[in-house]
Amino acid sequence: MKYPPPVKKFPHILHGGDYNPEQWLKWKDKIWKEDMRLAKLAGINTLSVGIFSWTALEPEEGQYRFEWLDEVMDLLAENGMTAVLATPSGARPAWMSRKYPEVLRVNASRQRNIHGDRHNHCLSSPVYREKTSAINSLLARRYRDHRALGVWHISNEYSGDCHCPLCQAKFRQYLKDKYKTLDALNEAWWSAFWSGTITDWDQIESPGGPGSGGHNGIKLDWRRFTTEQFVDFYLNETAPLKKITPETPCTTNLMTAGFSGIDYFRFAEVLDLVSWDSYPRWTSAEGNAEVGLRTSYAHDLTRSLKRRPFMLMESCPSATNWRAVAKLHRPGLHMLQSIQALAHGADSVQYFQFRKSRGGPEQHHGAVVDHEGSENTRVFRDVAELGQRLKSLDALVGADTPARAALMYDYQVRWALDDAKGFLQENTGYEETVINHYRPFWKRGIPLDLIDSRQSLDKYSLVIAPMLYMLREGAADRISAFVRRGGLLVSTYATGYVNESTLAFLGGFPGPLKETLGIWCEEIDALFPGETNSIEWNGKSYRAFDLCELIHGRGAEILGSYGGDFYAGSPALTVNNYGQGKAYYIAARTDGDFLDDFYRKIGAEAGLTPLFDDLPEGVSAQVRGGDEKYFVFLMNFTNREQQVSGQPALAPFEARIIERSSL
Ligand SMILES: [Zn+2]
């Protein structure tokens, strides 16, 4: 399966990054020309322009200055580059905040922000929507036929929420549309608890401020509403672009690693392309394997949002200034992190930033061109070396990832767990658990998709759904149908406790998955930090910690049992034959050896073949392609030479690409 390239008629891996020529307007004759020379020298074929440029484009209300951008777009076209052209809504001009204070966001304590920071606009403000729509229309009309126009970059890193009266009113409307009656809302929120019953829609207040209630139902609905606000704001921004430039795809740069404020699976439904900003926290020489694994996880999650190739919209060629310790990339790491993104489905390698800004909050953030200004830097040479290599990789553009196993990570399940009072309140460890289940596959070179609980399971032979605490509408049916027709399911503790409204399932956990899993969970024990129990399985004893469920077999076969405490000897690992398939249940939190051994067995049962027989620790293998043309990536995240069977030795931090006609 091949997907079209991000920029149609430009079938190359995009290489480039954020470029802010408006910061150098006074020096444009010297700097802009030099930038073009340097970009070509570095093998750069795309630059992202217009991000945060609103004041440069509209210095006073209704007075537009597009001439500088015309010149930049012409320069890009003349130099064979394509433009990722941004809409400027990521930061407003000061005149707008002054004249229309409603555009400024209000925090949970009901205080309105002052002007100054980026990203703090209200998501409902009719004025802000009108202003963004107007400037986006002008941009689209002006550059619709420009040969540099490649991709629209909408705003920047959408995040946060707004609690102003306009947003409150929209929240109430959202709830009216959803529940229709107050009776239905009160039941979903279980509002009789603490006298929380709502008797008039106007009594509803967004959660989070001082003295705000603790009802999980309203918190979850607020997060869902906020995601819908971003979807709606994005659609308002893209409406004129879709009308005027229907052929140009729209994307917005997500923050897949570490940000959970928006349900990105829902947001991705309205994006033409997914793109994201990746800033791995590389260490010195040791310890990069774990950073590599977590970065792979975030790339896989990004690709899985639409289950097709994505753009790496930002990455750093050197030190990331906003990290507590802004460490330089060790030699080789720039090439490795860039090829790693391609390995997991990226069709671009882009940076923040091309030329280092002379002042401002990110003046010390790594860039292709440093303050020194020439091509004679280590970082520039690293970028140019990559640029040269990317020119030989056109065949990779659009290649699919042939994953036959899926691991579930669901933003809404995470929210429900975060708000649940019980188990481990300070940190439920949900995403960390998902990453722990990801690790054995990464270590062995078996590709995985990361999906949420609403996705189709048709293409998979194995589905892993850790801590599926909340069963969203239809999820239990989809999962059960998948097992019934021959799929292999792995489920864990803390599954099937609540429905989509966070109301507990009555009649025993794991709720509607009881029959599929063939168990009943009676209680769950939380362990203090440092406390452990064990799972006895296959003649070995494995560490169990944090959460241990007390379960009973209800048709499932008992494979392993607890080694300690008052529930020693009771079931801890089960498998249930259901229809044509099997459903495994791991009743306690485990890691390391257990998950390695367990998934070695399960992977074989599901017919998943590792790309290499035995990968050394810290070496990862990934694949893209199909139809007898596969690109296999071998990546060494250690600072030592490594040996993989049938391959020449891998140098420290080497990223190798091998073409194969079959897997
Ligand atoms: Zn607002």
XYZ file of C-alpha atoms and ligand atoms in Angstrom:
664
model
C 0.000 0.000 0.000
C 1.354 3.396 -1.064
C -0.052 6.728 0.087
C 0.412 9.983 -1.831
C 3.279 12.242 -0.706
C 2.366 15.129 1.652
C 2.906 17.565 -1.225
C 1.408 16.242 -4.431
C 3.781 16.544 -7.405
C 6.704 16.656 -4.957
C 7.463 12.964 -4.338
C 10.450 13.438 -2.052
C 11.090 13.114 1.642
C 10.509 16.668 2.834
C 13.556 18.113 4.568
C 13.527 21.546 6.145
C 11.883 23.381 8.992
C 10.443 26.481 10.589
C 11.777 29.626 8.995
C 11.087 33.109 10.324
C 12.341 35.574 7.700
C 10.175 38.362 9.176
C 12.601 38.479 12.119
C 15.300 39.536 9.640
C 13.357 42.030 7.552
C 15.885 44.822 8.129
C 18.711 42.604 6.915
C 16.770 40.814 4.241
C 19.055 41.659 1.328
C 21.926 39.940 3.015
C 20.279 37.306 5.218
C 17.467 35.991 3.007
C 19.782 35.421 0.059
C 22.323 33.736 2.269
C 19.563 31.560 3.771
C 18.669 30.257 0.337
C 22.311 29.400 -0.354
C 22.633 27.612 2.985
C 19.341 25.763 2.604
C 20.368 24.354 -0.756
C 23.750 23.406 0.640
C 22.009 21.460 3.432
C 19.763 19.561 1.026
C 16.702 21.394 2.311
C 13.660 21.284 0.052
C 10.954 22.808 2.266
C 10.593 25.657 4.732
C 7.657 26.402 7.022
C 6.766 30.072 6.946
C 4.168 32.319 8.540
C 3.995 30.638 11.956
C 3.385 33.433 14.522
C 3.605 36.053 11.742
C 0.288 37.803 12.368
C 1.708 41.169 13.413
C 4.073 41.145 10.432
C 1.109 40.439 8.135
C -1.414 42.772 9.772
C 0.421 45.377 11.868
C -2.797 47.379 12.372
C -6.343 46.181 12.044
C -7.195 45.796 8.379
C -3.791 47.039 7.161
C -2.087 44.142 5.482
C 1.583 43.673 4.578
C 1.930 40.610 2.398
C 4.816 41.936 0.295
C 7.520 40.377 2.445
C 5.792 36.988 2.311
C 5.363 37.307 -1.473
C 9.101 37.758 -1.723
C 9.803 34.774 0.541
C 7.395 32.514 -1.353
C 9.040 33.570 -4.642
C 12.478 32.846 -3.220
C 11.381 29.361 -2.153
C 9.947 28.627 -5.600
C 13.028 29.972 -7.383
C 15.185 27.705 -5.256
C 13.129 24.585 -5.915
C 11.611 24.471 -2.451
C 8.052 23.889 -1.326
C 6.392 25.937 1.407
C 4.604 24.664 4.458
C 2.525 27.795 4.809
C 1.128 28.562 8.243
C -1.974 30.342 9.392
C -0.874 32.826 12.058
C -3.400 32.131 14.837
C -0.828 30.657 17.241
C -0.162 34.201 18.522
C -2.183 37.396 18.200
C -1.131 40.986 17.533
C -1.280 43.251 20.602
C -3.762 45.603 18.915
C -6.261 42.777 18.788
C -5.997 41.850 22.486
C -6.330 45.545 23.377
C -9.306 46.259 21.170
C -11.123 42.944 21.654
C -10.285 41.546 25.124
C -12.683 38.654 24.492
C -10.003 36.988 22.340
C -7.903 36.370 25.456
C -8.349 33.127 27.299
C -9.840 32.860 30.794
C -8.262 30.333 33.171
C -10.074 27.884 35.452
C -10.080 30.478 38.261
C -12.054 32.771 35.942
C -9.175 35.239 35.485
C -8.587 36.616 32.007
C -5.021 36.320 30.704
C -3.156 39.459 29.799
C -1.611 39.834 26.364
C 1.901 38.602 25.797
C 2.152 34.861 25.527
C 1.363 32.809 22.452
C -1.370 30.137 22.356
C -3.738 31.792 24.801
C -6.743 32.632 22.683
C -10.359 31.849 23.522
C -11.747 28.978 21.462
C -15.254 30.437 21.194
C -14.696 34.161 20.645
C -16.635 35.172 17.511
C -14.152 38.024 16.992
C -11.147 35.701 17.043
C -12.829 33.240 14.718
C -13.767 36.019 12.340
C -10.244 37.478 12.388
C -8.556 34.102 11.773
C -10.991 33.276 9.027
C -10.378 36.658 7.380
C -6.596 36.435 7.361
C -6.667 32.779 6.303
C -8.915 33.723 3.360
C -6.482 36.431 2.313
C -3.524 34.036 2.528
C -5.362 31.383 0.517
C -6.463 33.809 -2.185
C -3.023 35.350 -2.474
C -1.054 32.091 -2.734
C -3.622 29.708 -4.266
C -1.693 29.500 -7.527
C 1.775 30.022 -6.131
C 4.023 27.178 -7.152
C 5.700 27.094 -3.720
C 2.454 26.348 -1.834
C 2.672 22.746 -0.564
C 0.912 22.138 2.750
C -1.128 24.300 5.119
C 0.201 24.401 8.697
C -2.761 25.413 10.840
C -1.900 27.503 13.901
C 0.622 25.900 16.239
C 0.517 23.213 18.935
C -3.140 23.634 19.963
C -3.466 23.097 23.726
C -5.154 24.307 26.935
C -8.755 25.339 27.544
C -10.800 28.469 28.124
C -13.348 29.121 30.892
C -14.756 32.477 29.734
C -18.536 33.129 29.695
C -18.654 32.406 25.938
C -17.019 29.016 26.443
C -19.288 28.258 29.426
C -22.324 28.934 27.258
C -20.974 26.652 24.538
C -20.274 23.939 27.115
C -23.901 24.086 28.292
C -25.078 23.860 24.707
C -22.783 20.886 24.118
C -24.333 19.149 27.141
C -27.877 19.977 26.002
C -27.141 18.464 22.599
C -25.603 15.413 24.176
C -28.062 14.639 26.985
C -31.252 16.351 25.792
C -32.697 16.341 29.331
C -31.335 17.268 32.749
C -32.576 13.934 34.008
C -30.272 12.119 31.586
C -27.373 14.402 32.513
C -27.905 13.907 36.250
C -27.993 10.170 35.841
C -24.826 10.103 33.714
C -22.993 12.267 36.245
C -24.538 10.421 39.252
C -25.242 13.899 40.561
C -27.284 12.918 43.588
C -23.902 12.279 45.212
C -22.941 15.289 47.411
C -26.194 16.998 46.430
C -24.842 17.726 42.961
C -28.148 17.456 41.135
C -28.500 20.127 38.450
C -31.983 21.624 38.193
C -31.293 24.298 35.563
C -28.778 24.210 32.684
C -27.438 27.605 33.796
C -26.180 26.081 37.055
C -23.487 24.156 35.157
C -19.961 25.540 35.642
C -16.837 24.301 33.874
C -14.728 22.259 36.323
C -11.266 23.051 37.635
C -11.545 26.367 39.521
C -11.287 26.891 43.286
C -14.077 25.033 45.082
C -14.985 23.251 41.878
C -16.764 19.936 42.362
C -15.141 16.558 42.158
C -17.665 14.777 39.976
C -15.818 12.755 37.365
C -18.687 12.888 34.870
C -18.452 16.657 34.377
C -14.651 16.574 34.247
C -14.713 13.971 31.501
C -17.372 15.847 29.559
C -15.323 19.067 29.849
C -12.299 17.336 28.327
C -14.430 15.916 25.538
C -15.969 19.328 24.973
C -12.516 20.947 24.843
C -11.426 18.473 22.163
C -14.581 19.364 20.198
C -13.723 23.047 20.663
C -10.350 22.482 19.001
C -11.967 20.461 16.220
C -14.470 23.252 15.697
C -11.843 25.992 15.833
C -9.666 24.075 13.378
C -12.604 23.617 10.991
C -13.320 27.332 11.213
C -9.688 27.998 10.279
C -9.629 25.535 7.403
C -13.035 26.359 5.874
C -11.685 29.155 3.630
C -8.566 27.147 2.767
C -10.642 24.137 1.719
C -12.791 26.357 -0.430
C -10.031 28.336 -2.115
C -7.238 25.710 -2.240
C -9.033 22.332 -2.120
C -5.969 20.466 -3.403
C -3.621 21.621 -0.645
C -3.674 19.384 2.444
C -4.102 20.850 5.925
C -2.358 19.718 9.068
C -1.529 21.058 12.504
C 1.524 20.142 14.535
C 0.572 17.856 17.431
C 2.588 17.089 20.559
C 2.074 13.348 20.716
C 4.778 12.664 23.314
C 3.628 13.624 26.781
C 0.552 15.732 25.957
C -2.877 14.279 26.688
C -5.106 17.375 26.783
C -6.782 16.655 23.434
C -8.160 13.344 22.200
C -5.835 13.187 19.202
C -7.663 10.214 17.666
C -10.782 12.363 17.470
C -8.821 15.416 16.289
C -7.086 13.383 13.561
C -10.466 12.695 11.945
C -10.548 16.266 10.635
C -6.863 16.518 9.619
C -5.775 15.681 6.070
C -2.353 14.723 7.368
C -1.021 14.145 10.844
C 2.155 15.946 11.840
C 3.964 16.288 15.138
C 6.842 17.885 17.016
C 9.370 15.407 18.408
C 11.980 16.412 20.977
C 13.553 13.262 22.429
C 15.418 13.777 25.672
C 18.659 12.219 24.474
C 21.235 11.660 27.180
C 25.003 11.638 26.965
C 26.281 8.359 25.633
C 24.570 5.738 27.787
C 20.856 5.378 28.342
C 19.704 6.331 24.870
C 18.038 2.976 24.218
C 15.177 3.855 26.567
C 14.853 7.317 24.969
C 14.847 5.617 21.562
C 12.070 3.270 22.654
C 9.875 6.073 23.961
C 10.449 8.093 20.809
C 9.490 5.098 18.663
C 6.328 4.737 20.731
C 5.371 8.370 20.107
C 6.075 8.047 16.360
C 3.935 4.893 16.217
C 1.132 6.634 18.083
C 1.334 9.572 15.673
C 1.241 7.323 12.604
C -1.640 5.313 14.064
C -3.855 8.390 14.520
C -4.760 8.017 10.856
C -2.940 4.719 10.251
C -0.930 6.239 7.407
C 2.381 8.124 6.981
C 2.818 11.410 8.826
C 5.061 14.485 8.839
C 7.734 15.129 11.419
C 6.948 18.841 11.534
C 9.512 19.814 14.153
C 12.593 18.218 15.623
C 15.843 19.690 16.862
C 19.170 19.288 15.117
C 21.000 20.166 18.338
C 20.190 21.294 21.908
C 16.541 21.811 22.865
C 16.545 25.076 24.814
C 13.410 24.509 26.913
C 14.698 21.297 28.454
C 16.029 21.681 32.000
C 19.384 20.497 30.666
C 19.887 21.516 27.049
C 22.278 18.753 26.014
C 23.990 18.626 22.652
C 23.290 15.698 20.376
C 26.179 13.266 20.473
C 27.744 12.702 17.018
C 25.520 10.364 14.998
C 22.340 11.072 16.983
C 20.957 13.565 14.498
C 21.098 11.051 11.669
C 19.713 8.334 13.952
C 16.725 10.318 15.267
C 15.819 11.432 11.741
C 16.000 7.968 10.166
C 14.087 6.649 13.187
C 11.182 8.960 12.341
C 11.161 7.656 8.757
C 11.310 4.081 10.050
C 8.055 4.609 11.943
C 6.178 6.264 9.095
C 7.363 9.868 8.683
C 7.584 11.275 5.166
C 9.500 14.338 6.338
C 12.303 15.488 8.610
C 11.731 19.081 9.659
C 13.229 21.242 12.346
C 12.526 23.975 14.686
C 14.343 26.026 13.419
C 16.251 26.844 10.258
C 17.994 30.052 11.395
C 18.491 30.668 15.100
C 16.567 33.731 16.279
C 18.794 36.497 17.579
C 16.616 37.175 20.617
C 13.410 35.995 22.216
C 12.500 32.923 24.253
C 14.079 30.411 21.868
C 17.258 32.243 20.883
C 19.369 29.370 22.218
C 17.281 26.579 20.677
C 19.242 24.417 18.250
C 18.996 25.428 14.584
C 20.421 24.460 11.226
C 22.123 27.862 10.946
C 23.655 29.096 14.183
C 24.297 32.700 15.286
C 27.738 32.291 13.773
C 25.935 32.188 10.440
C 27.939 29.883 8.187
C 27.952 26.279 7.005
C 31.106 25.636 9.032
C 29.472 24.111 12.100
C 29.126 20.544 13.293
C 25.331 20.809 13.362
C 25.126 22.184 9.825
C 27.338 19.362 8.552
C 25.068 16.812 10.336
C 21.997 18.317 8.670
C 23.677 18.459 5.250
C 24.801 14.836 5.549
C 21.214 13.811 6.270
C 19.922 16.009 3.427
C 22.231 14.194 1.047
C 21.011 10.798 2.255
C 17.320 11.728 2.057
C 17.712 12.489 -1.647
C 18.150 8.759 -2.258
C 14.976 7.796 -0.376
C 12.168 8.918 -2.704
C 10.941 5.321 -2.943
C 10.100 5.406 0.750
C 7.565 8.230 0.430
C 4.056 7.032 1.220
C 5.104 3.511 2.222
C 2.788 1.837 4.724
C 3.733 0.120 7.989
C 2.708 -3.556 7.816
C 1.688 -4.006 11.472
C -0.391 -7.053 12.352
C -0.557 -6.358 16.057
C -2.176 -3.427 17.823
C -1.748 -1.964 21.276
C -4.534 0.201 22.677
C -3.893 3.656 24.054
C -7.087 5.606 24.531
C -7.036 9.277 25.573
C -10.507 9.083 27.074
C -9.638 5.986 29.114
C -6.632 7.906 30.390
C -8.837 10.845 31.395
C -11.295 8.543 33.163
C -8.445 6.889 35.070
C -6.842 10.231 35.948
C -10.109 11.415 37.491
C -10.965 8.143 39.230
C -10.522 8.323 42.970
C -9.121 4.966 43.966
C -6.407 2.413 43.228
C -3.357 4.664 42.756
C -4.600 8.215 42.912
C -1.394 10.121 42.354
C -0.435 8.256 39.226
C -2.431 5.440 37.728
C 0.506 4.655 35.460
C -1.731 4.156 32.455
C 0.541 5.363 29.661
C 3.601 3.917 31.395
C 1.815 0.557 31.397
C 1.052 0.864 27.691
C 4.749 1.615 27.089
C 5.723 -1.435 29.182
C 3.603 -3.617 26.904
C 5.138 -1.900 23.860
C 8.696 -2.629 25.012
C 8.919 -6.402 24.231
C 7.844 -5.719 20.626
C 10.331 -2.877 20.179
C 13.133 -5.027 21.578
C 12.368 -7.855 19.170
C 11.622 -5.862 16.013
C 7.890 -6.529 15.613
C 5.902 -3.532 14.306
C 2.848 -2.418 16.276
C 0.046 0.041 15.665
C -1.241 2.084 18.592
C -4.983 2.483 18.392
C -7.805 3.711 20.572
C -10.792 1.619 21.521
C -12.972 2.973 18.701
C -10.814 1.691 15.838
C -11.515 -1.310 13.662
C -9.576 -4.438 14.695
C -9.998 -6.212 11.360
C -6.391 -6.186 10.188
C -4.837 -7.568 13.366
C -4.102 -11.030 14.678
C -3.159 -9.723 18.127
C -4.743 -6.897 20.123
C -3.371 -5.799 23.495
C -5.611 -3.596 25.623
C -3.973 -2.801 28.975
C -6.071 -1.158 31.709
C -9.143 -0.613 29.551
C -10.857 0.805 32.631
C -13.615 2.570 30.710
C -15.428 0.654 27.988
C -16.603 3.232 25.500
C -19.711 2.736 23.412
C -19.294 -0.360 21.254
C -15.777 -1.216 22.492
C -16.740 -4.423 24.298
C -18.704 -5.633 21.258
C -15.827 -4.914 18.876
C -13.288 -6.631 21.118
C -15.501 -9.668 21.687
C -16.226 -9.998 17.967
C -12.483 -9.810 17.263
C -11.796 -12.739 19.622
C -14.801 -14.721 18.428
C -13.543 -14.731 14.862
C -10.092 -15.986 15.840
C -8.184 -12.994 17.269
C -5.805 -13.105 20.197
C -6.578 -10.607 22.949
C -4.423 -9.610 25.902
C -6.249 -7.767 28.635
C -5.127 -6.718 32.110
C -6.232 -5.642 35.588
C -8.369 -2.483 35.755
C -10.393 -3.420 32.684
C -14.127 -2.985 32.288
C -14.919 -1.057 35.489
C -16.981 1.817 34.091
C -19.069 2.766 31.091
C -18.606 5.787 28.839
C -20.173 8.035 31.519
C -17.807 6.589 34.169
C -20.674 4.786 35.892
C -19.510 1.481 37.369
C -20.727 -1.669 35.672
C -23.092 -3.504 37.969
C -22.902 -7.274 38.241
C -19.121 -7.624 38.437
C -15.974 -6.580 36.575
C -14.790 -6.653 33.825
C -18.356 -5.673 32.966
C -19.423 -6.620 29.451
C -16.095 -8.419 28.848
C -16.682 -10.984 31.620
C -17.786 -13.684 29.225
C -15.076 -13.011 26.646
C -12.364 -13.146 29.297
C -14.021 -15.916 31.336
C -13.228 -14.314 34.684
C -14.746 -12.273 37.474
C -12.670 -9.664 39.272
C -13.873 -9.345 42.841
C -11.386 -6.842 44.336
C -8.250 -4.872 43.478
C -5.327 -4.425 45.889
C -3.033 -1.398 45.620
C 0.542 -1.852 46.803
C 2.727 0.829 48.388
C 5.820 1.906 46.448
C 8.469 -0.770 46.944
C 5.968 -3.461 47.951
C 5.835 -6.477 45.670
C 3.972 -9.706 45.133
C 4.713 -12.297 42.479
C 3.128 -14.186 39.629
C 4.099 -17.850 39.497
C 3.960 -19.013 35.887
C 5.697 -21.760 33.911
C 7.957 -22.665 36.827
C 9.202 -19.106 37.257
C 8.420 -16.362 39.724
C 7.885 -12.841 38.305
C 7.593 -9.505 40.107
C 4.086 -8.033 40.509
C 3.650 -4.503 41.884
C 1.337 -1.469 42.195
C -1.967 -3.231 41.448
C -3.048 -6.830 41.999
C -6.576 -7.941 41.227
C -8.265 -10.782 43.026
C -9.999 -12.720 40.279
C -11.978 -15.923 39.873
C -12.043 -18.174 36.838
C -15.474 -18.286 35.229
C -14.595 -20.593 32.382
C -11.023 -19.412 31.822
C -8.062 -21.697 32.322
C -5.741 -20.649 35.166
C -2.165 -20.362 33.863
C -0.473 -18.560 36.738
C -1.158 -17.638 40.337
C -0.054 -15.186 43.026
C 2.960 -16.123 45.119
C 2.285 -14.050 48.207
C -0.056 -12.252 50.606
C -3.486 -13.491 51.668
C -4.396 -14.203 48.048
C -1.382 -16.459 47.409
C -2.385 -19.321 45.131
C -5.327 -17.469 43.592
C -5.370 -16.834 39.812
C -3.094 -14.132 38.377
C -2.869 -15.162 34.723
C -5.677 -16.772 32.728
C -6.672 -17.648 29.194
C -10.169 -18.155 27.874
C -11.105 -19.912 24.645
C -13.846 -17.819 23.127
C -15.246 -18.533 19.681
C -12.303 -19.165 17.369
C -9.927 -17.046 19.452
C -8.326 -16.684 22.853
C -8.430 -13.993 25.516
C -5.567 -13.697 28.016
C -5.879 -11.811 31.285
C -2.958 -10.551 33.359
C -4.387 -9.684 36.776
C -1.425 -7.722 38.186
C 0.986 -5.023 37.065
C 4.182 -6.611 35.803
C 7.139 -5.558 33.723
C 10.513 -6.682 32.378
C 11.041 -10.431 32.436
C 7.376 -11.351 32.661
C 6.306 -9.265 29.686
C 9.348 -10.390 27.650
C 8.581 -14.087 28.279
C 4.836 -13.684 27.952
C 4.940 -11.837 24.630
C 7.542 -14.212 23.201
C 4.915 -16.929 23.618
C 1.956 -14.788 22.514
C 3.796 -13.347 19.500
C 4.520 -16.852 18.222
C 0.902 -17.879 18.812
C -0.289 -14.862 16.807
C 2.085 -15.721 13.958
C 4.160 -12.540 14.351
C 7.691 -12.913 13.036
C 10.453 -10.638 14.316
C 12.445 -8.866 11.600
C 15.667 -10.376 12.996
C 16.183 -13.425 15.148
C 17.967 -11.873 18.061
C 18.423 -8.146 18.324
C 21.014 -7.013 20.874
C 19.799 -4.780 23.720
C 19.419 -1.197 22.458
C 19.136 -2.139 18.775
C 15.740 -1.662 17.160
C 14.338 -2.905 13.841
C 11.341 -1.467 11.988
C 9.807 -1.888 8.573
C 7.819 0.021 5.963
C 6.583 -1.093 2.580
C 4.547 -3.807 0.902
C 4.053 -5.493 -2.472
C 7.483 -7.136 -2.496
C 9.297 -3.908 -1.666
C 10.181 -3.469 1.967
C 12.514 -1.080 3.748
C 13.905 -2.604 6.922
C 15.523 -0.198 9.355
C 18.188 -1.319 11.799
C 19.009 1.265 14.447
C 21.660 1.147 17.118
C 20.756 3.358 20.084
C 23.889 2.421 22.000
C 27.312 4.005 21.811
C 28.916 0.604 21.178
C 29.359 -1.425 18.029
C 26.624 -4.088 17.786
C 26.325 -7.343 15.893
C 23.051 -8.505 14.308
C 23.029 -11.950 12.675
C 23.595 -11.840 8.935
C 24.601 -8.163 8.996
C 27.887 -6.256 9.009
C 28.547 -4.766 12.449
C 26.475 -1.702 13.330
C 28.546 1.306 14.354
C 27.539 3.268 17.497
C 24.272 5.178 16.783
C 24.179 3.827 13.222
C 20.846 3.799 11.351
C 20.901 1.379 8.430
C 18.242 0.841 5.764
C 18.055 -2.561 4.053
C 15.794 -3.298 1.099
C 14.041 -6.669 1.020
C 11.525 -8.218 -1.338
C 9.763 -10.164 1.408
C 9.489 -10.185 5.178
Zn -13.453 31.352 25.897
